[in-house]
PDB file of C-alpha atoms in Angstrom:
ATOM      1  CA  UNK A 332      34.255 101.756  53.118  1.00 88.00           C
ATOM      2  CA  UNK A 333      36.395 102.154  56.243  1.00 88.00           C
ATOM      3  CA  UNK A 334      40.190 102.198  56.088  1.00 90.00           C
ATOM      4  CA  UNK A 335      43.395 103.883  57.120  1.00 91.00           C
ATOM      5  CA  UNK A 336      44.895 106.482  54.757  1.00 92.00           C
ATOM      6  CA  UNK A 337      48.308 105.134  53.671  1.00 90.00           C
ATOM      7  CA  UNK A 338      49.125 107.741  51.020  1.00 90.00           C
ATOM      8  CA  UNK A 339      47.888 111.080  49.749  1.00 92.00           C
ATOM      9  CA  UNK A 340      48.732 113.488  46.925  1.00 92.00           C
ATOM     10  CA  UNK A 341      48.733 117.273  46.955  1.00 93.00           C
ATOM     11  CA  UNK A 342      45.838 119.218  45.452  1.00 94.00           C
ATOM     12  CA  UNK A 343      46.402 119.942  41.753  1.00 92.00           C
ATOM     13  CA  UNK A 344      44.445 121.949  39.218  1.00 90.00           C
ATOM     14  CA  UNK A 345      43.896 121.485  35.494  1.00 86.00           C
ATOM     15  CA  UNK A 346      42.204 123.622  32.851  1.00 82.00           C
ATOM     16  CA  UNK A 347      38.544 122.639  32.549  1.00 78.00           C
ATOM     17  CA  UNK A 348      37.946 121.427  28.984  1.00 79.00           C
ATOM     18  CA  UNK A 349      34.198 122.017  29.243  1.00 80.00           C
ATOM     19  CA  UNK A 350      34.410 125.530  30.712  1.00 78.00           C
ATOM     20  CA  UNK A 351      37.293 127.296  29.014  1.00 82.00           C
ATOM     21  CA  UNK A 352      39.088 129.663  31.370  1.00 80.00           C
ATOM     22  CA  UNK A 353      38.095 127.715  34.495  1.00 83.00           C
ATOM     23  CA  UNK A 354      40.084 125.202  36.521  1.00 87.00           C
ATOM     24  CA  UNK A 355      39.123 121.790  37.889  1.00 89.00           C
ATOM     25  CA  UNK A 356      40.791 120.581  41.079  1.00 93.00           C
ATOM     26  CA  UNK A 357      41.754 117.077  42.130  1.00 92.00           C
ATOM     27  CA  UNK A 358      43.650 115.052  44.686  1.00 93.00           C
ATOM     28  CA  UNK A 359      43.847 111.374  45.461  1.00 93.00           C
ATOM     29  CA  UNK A 360      44.620 109.118  48.374  1.00 95.00           C
ATOM     30  CA  UNK A 361      44.980 105.418  49.092  1.00 93.00           C
ATOM     31  CA  UNK A 362      43.155 103.582  51.865  1.00 93.00           C
ATOM     32  CA  UNK A 363      43.793 100.141  53.271  1.00 91.00           C
ATOM     33  CA  UNK A 364      41.510  97.894  55.320  1.00 89.00           C
ATOM     34  CA  UNK A 365      43.536  94.667  55.459  1.00 87.00           C
ATOM     35  CA  UNK A 366      47.103  93.465  54.832  1.00 86.00           C
ATOM     36  CA  UNK A 367      46.107  92.383  51.321  1.00 86.00           C
ATOM     37  CA  UNK A 368      43.626  95.001  50.136  1.00 89.00           C
ATOM     38  CA  UNK A 369      43.984  98.703  49.453  1.00 91.00           C
ATOM     39  CA  UNK A 370      42.392 100.994  46.880  1.00 93.00           C
ATOM     40  CA  UNK A 371      42.976 104.422  45.360  1.00 93.00           C
ATOM     41  CA  UNK A 372      40.386 107.145  45.872  1.00 95.00           C
ATOM     42  CA  UNK A 373      40.155 110.167  43.598  1.00 93.00           C
ATOM     43  CA  UNK A 374      38.167 113.357  43.954  1.00 94.00           C
ATOM     44  CA  UNK A 375      37.497 116.079  41.398  1.00 90.00           C
ATOM     45  CA  UNK A 376      35.583 119.300  41.864  1.00 89.00           C
ATOM     46  CA  UNK A 377      35.540 122.954  42.763  1.00 90.00           C
ATOM     47  CA  UNK A 378      38.612 124.388  44.473  1.00 92.00           C
ATOM     48  CA  UNK A 379      36.805 125.029  47.770  1.00 94.00           C
ATOM     49  CA  UNK A 380      35.472 121.464  47.983  1.00 94.00           C
ATOM     50  CA  UNK A 381      38.763 119.782  47.048  1.00 94.00           C
ATOM     51  CA  UNK A 382      40.945 121.913  49.347  1.00 95.00           C
ATOM     52  CA  UNK A 383      38.534 121.465  52.255  1.00 95.00           C
ATOM     53  CA  UNK A 384      38.351 117.704  51.744  1.00 95.00           C
ATOM     54  CA  UNK A 385      42.127 117.380  51.391  1.00 95.00           C
ATOM     55  CA  UNK A 386      42.744 119.354  54.584  1.00 94.00           C
ATOM     56  CA  UNK A 387      40.197 117.311  56.572  1.00 94.00           C
ATOM     57  CA  UNK A 388      42.508 114.281  57.011  1.00 93.00           C
ATOM     58  CA  UNK A 389      46.135 113.186  56.688  1.00 90.00           C
ATOM     59  CA  UNK A 390      48.114 109.978  56.223  1.00 89.00           C
ATOM     60  CA  UNK A 391      47.525 107.753  59.251  1.00 87.00           C
ATOM     61  CA  UNK A 392      43.926 108.866  59.818  1.00 89.00           C
ATOM     62  CA  UNK A 393      41.026 106.442  59.561  1.00 90.00           C
ATOM     63  CA  UNK A 394      38.294 107.454  57.168  1.00 92.00           C
ATOM     64  CA  UNK A 395      34.797 106.266  56.402  1.00 91.00           C
ATOM     65  CA  UNK A 396      33.753 106.868  52.806  1.00 94.00           C
ATOM     66  CA  UNK A 397      30.038 106.903  52.079  1.00 94.00           C
ATOM     67  CA  UNK A 398      28.501 106.712  48.594  1.00 95.00           C
ATOM     68  CA  UNK A 399      31.621 106.632  46.422  1.00 94.00           C
ATOM     69  CA  UNK A 400      31.316 105.855  42.739  1.00 93.00           C
ATOM     70  CA  UNK A 401      33.151 102.645  41.847  1.00 93.00           C
ATOM     71  CA  UNK A 402      34.980 102.791  38.515  1.00 91.00           C
ATOM     72  CA  UNK A 403      37.248 100.457  36.609  1.00 91.00           C
ATOM     73  CA  UNK A 404      40.741 101.868  36.620  1.00 85.00           C
ATOM     74  CA  UNK A 405      42.814 102.459  33.528  1.00 80.00           C
ATOM     75  CA  UNK A 406      45.855 100.606  34.857  1.00 65.00           C
ATOM     76  CA  UNK A 407      48.508 102.050  32.575  1.00 66.00           C
ATOM     77  CA  UNK A 408      47.446 105.671  33.011  1.00 66.00           C
ATOM     78  CA  UNK A 409      46.306 105.580  36.630  1.00 61.00           C
ATOM     79  CA  UNK A 410      49.244 103.708  38.079  1.00 62.00           C
ATOM     80  CA  UNK A 411      51.709 106.235  36.727  1.00 65.00           C
ATOM     81  CA  UNK A 412      50.567 108.663  39.410  1.00 67.00           C
ATOM     82  CA  UNK A 413      49.115 106.408  42.143  1.00 73.00           C
ATOM     83  CA  UNK A 414      50.213 103.258  43.953  1.00 75.00           C
ATOM     84  CA  UNK A 415      49.584 100.014  42.083  1.00 78.00           C
ATOM     85  CA  UNK A 416      46.668  98.336  43.871  1.00 82.00           C
ATOM     86  CA  UNK A 417      45.453  94.723  43.793  1.00 81.00           C
ATOM     87  CA  UNK A 418      41.998  95.870  42.678  1.00 84.00           C
ATOM     88  CA  UNK A 419      40.846  96.558  39.130  1.00 87.00           C
ATOM     89  CA  UNK A 420      38.794  99.434  40.512  1.00 90.00           C
ATOM     90  CA  UNK A 421      39.119 102.877  42.081  1.00 92.00           C
ATOM     91  CA  UNK A 422      36.739 104.956  44.145  1.00 94.00           C
ATOM     92  CA  UNK A 423      35.624 108.348  42.887  1.00 94.00           C
ATOM     93  CA  UNK A 424      34.284 110.951  45.307  1.00 94.00           C
ATOM     94  CA  UNK A 425      31.547 113.322  44.239  1.00 89.00           C
ATOM     95  CA  UNK A 426      30.839 116.619  45.967  1.00 89.00           C
ATOM     96  CA  UNK A 427      27.089 116.086  45.669  1.00 89.00           C
ATOM     97  CA  UNK A 428      26.865 112.420  46.686  1.00 91.00           C
ATOM     98  CA  UNK A 429      29.921 111.266  48.665  1.00 92.00           C
ATOM     99  CA  UNK A 430      30.884 111.897  52.278  1.00 91.00           C
ATOM    100  CA  UNK A 431      34.269 111.348  53.943  1.00 92.00           C
ATOM    101  CA  UNK A 432      34.308 111.197  57.741  1.00 90.00           C
ATOM    102  CA  UNK A 433      37.483 110.969  59.786  1.00 87.00           C
ATOM    103  CA  UNK A 434      37.854 109.229  63.098  1.00 78.00           C
ATOM    104  CA  UNK A 435      40.562 107.955  65.357  1.00 66.00           C
ATOM    105  CA  UNK A 436      41.753 104.483  64.418  1.00 62.00           C
ATOM    106  CA  UNK A 437      41.491 103.690  68.124  1.00 61.00           C
ATOM    107  CA  UNK A 438      37.789 104.505  67.961  1.00 59.00           C
ATOM    108  CA  UNK A 439      37.259 102.618  64.690  1.00 60.00           C
ATOM    109  CA  UNK A 440      39.491  99.545  64.770  1.00 66.00           C
ATOM    110  CA  UNK A 441      42.959  99.413  66.285  1.00 71.00           C
ATOM    111  CA  UNK A 442      43.942  96.717  63.751  1.00 76.00           C
ATOM    112  CA  UNK A 443      43.885  99.399  61.060  1.00 76.00           C
ATOM    113  CA  UNK A 444      46.862 101.164  62.670  1.00 74.00           C
ATOM    114  CA  UNK A 445      49.135  98.170  62.051  1.00 75.00           C
ATOM    115  CA  UNK A 446      48.348  98.389  58.306  1.00 79.00           C
ATOM    116  CA  UNK A 447      49.957 101.801  58.047  1.00 74.00           C
ATOM    117  CA  UNK A 448      53.495 100.416  57.980  1.00 74.00           C
ATOM    118  CA  UNK A 449      53.037  97.436  55.663  1.00 76.00           C
ATOM    119  CA  UNK A 450      54.654  97.765  52.224  1.00 73.00           C
ATOM    120  CA  UNK A 451      52.291  97.928  49.267  1.00 74.00           C
ATOM    121  CA  UNK A 452      54.668  95.972  47.031  1.00 73.00           C
ATOM    122  CA  UNK A 453      55.680  92.326  46.931  1.00 71.00           C
ATOM    123  CA  UNK A 454      58.787  91.905  49.134  1.00 69.00           C
ATOM    124  CA  UNK A 455      60.555  90.175  46.213  1.00 75.00           C
ATOM    125  CA  UNK A 456      59.988  93.180  43.926  1.00 77.00           C
ATOM    126  CA  UNK A 457      62.525  95.608  45.453  1.00 79.00           C
ATOM    127  CA  UNK A 458      66.047  96.655  44.620  1.00 81.00           C
ATOM    128  CA  UNK A 459      68.401  97.680  47.384  1.00 81.00           C
ATOM    129  CA  UNK A 460      70.604 100.744  46.951  1.00 83.00           C
ATOM    130  CA  UNK A 461      73.598  98.370  46.783  1.00 85.00           C
ATOM    131  CA  UNK A 462      72.015  96.494  43.860  1.00 84.00           C
ATOM    132  CA  UNK A 463      71.446  99.763  42.027  1.00 84.00           C
ATOM    133  CA  UNK A 464      75.029 100.931  42.572  1.00 86.00           C
ATOM    134  CA  UNK A 465      76.445  97.553  41.469  1.00 88.00           C
ATOM    135  CA  UNK A 466      74.135  97.097  38.459  1.00 83.00           C
ATOM    136  CA  UNK A 467      73.323 100.691  37.558  1.00 78.00           C
ATOM    137  CA  UNK A 468      74.371 100.424  33.936  1.00 82.00           C
ATOM    138  CA  UNK A 469      72.145  97.412  33.206  1.00 84.00           C
ATOM    139  CA  UNK A 470      69.204  99.042  35.021  1.00 81.00           C
ATOM    140  CA  UNK A 471      69.417 102.300  33.042  1.00 81.00           C
ATOM    141  CA  UNK A 472      65.988 103.433  31.807  1.00 81.00           C
ATOM    142  CA  UNK A 473      64.016 100.912  33.889  1.00 79.00           C
ATOM    143  CA  UNK A 474      61.439 101.824  36.524  1.00 77.00           C
ATOM    144  CA  UNK A 475      62.451 100.247  39.840  1.00 78.00           C
ATOM    145  CA  UNK A 476      60.986  99.796  43.292  1.00 79.00           C
ATOM    146  CA  UNK A 477      63.530 100.798  45.933  1.00 81.00           C
ATOM    147  CA  UNK A 478      63.502  99.707  49.543  1.00 76.00           C
ATOM    148  CA  UNK A 479      65.627 102.030  51.682  1.00 77.00           C
ATOM    149  CA  UNK A 480      65.636 103.734  55.044  1.00 78.00           C
ATOM    150  CA  UNK A 481      66.139 107.443  55.686  1.00 82.00           C
ATOM    151  CA  UNK A 482      69.282 107.881  57.782  1.00 85.00           C
ATOM    152  CA  UNK A 483      69.188 111.647  58.228  1.00 89.00           C
ATOM    153  CA  UNK A 484      67.180 114.693  57.262  1.00 90.00           C
ATOM    154  CA  UNK A 485      68.750 118.142  57.071  1.00 91.00           C
ATOM    155  CA  UNK A 486      68.658 121.409  55.171  1.00 89.00           C
TER     156      UNK A 486
END
């Protein structure tokens, strides 16, 4: 699978249920290869493998993923922490079987660069900040998609 990385999480660790006292490490990212299709990729493993893999690319890089495991996603659980994707599947990377190679999008396919800035949500599924201010009380407790622009960044 070849695509541009459009999102990425930080490395996290969890207690290993099989080996008490040890930690398992994970991170995930989302790749896109067309305006319509994008998929979440998750990797679990030893700290050294996960940190090295995570540091090998960033958002905006093109990646080639070889030998991923394809799994059905558990929509309710998975989409709490990852972007909602149009696919019923996710890719799982294995330290022993999968390979992720990075390359310049210019070398791979310049069309992939244009996918980096496309929204992943339906354009009719957003609330503006004005809508939230005006209807805040009726929206209380709901999960919303917000479309906004950053005007300034400071300390």
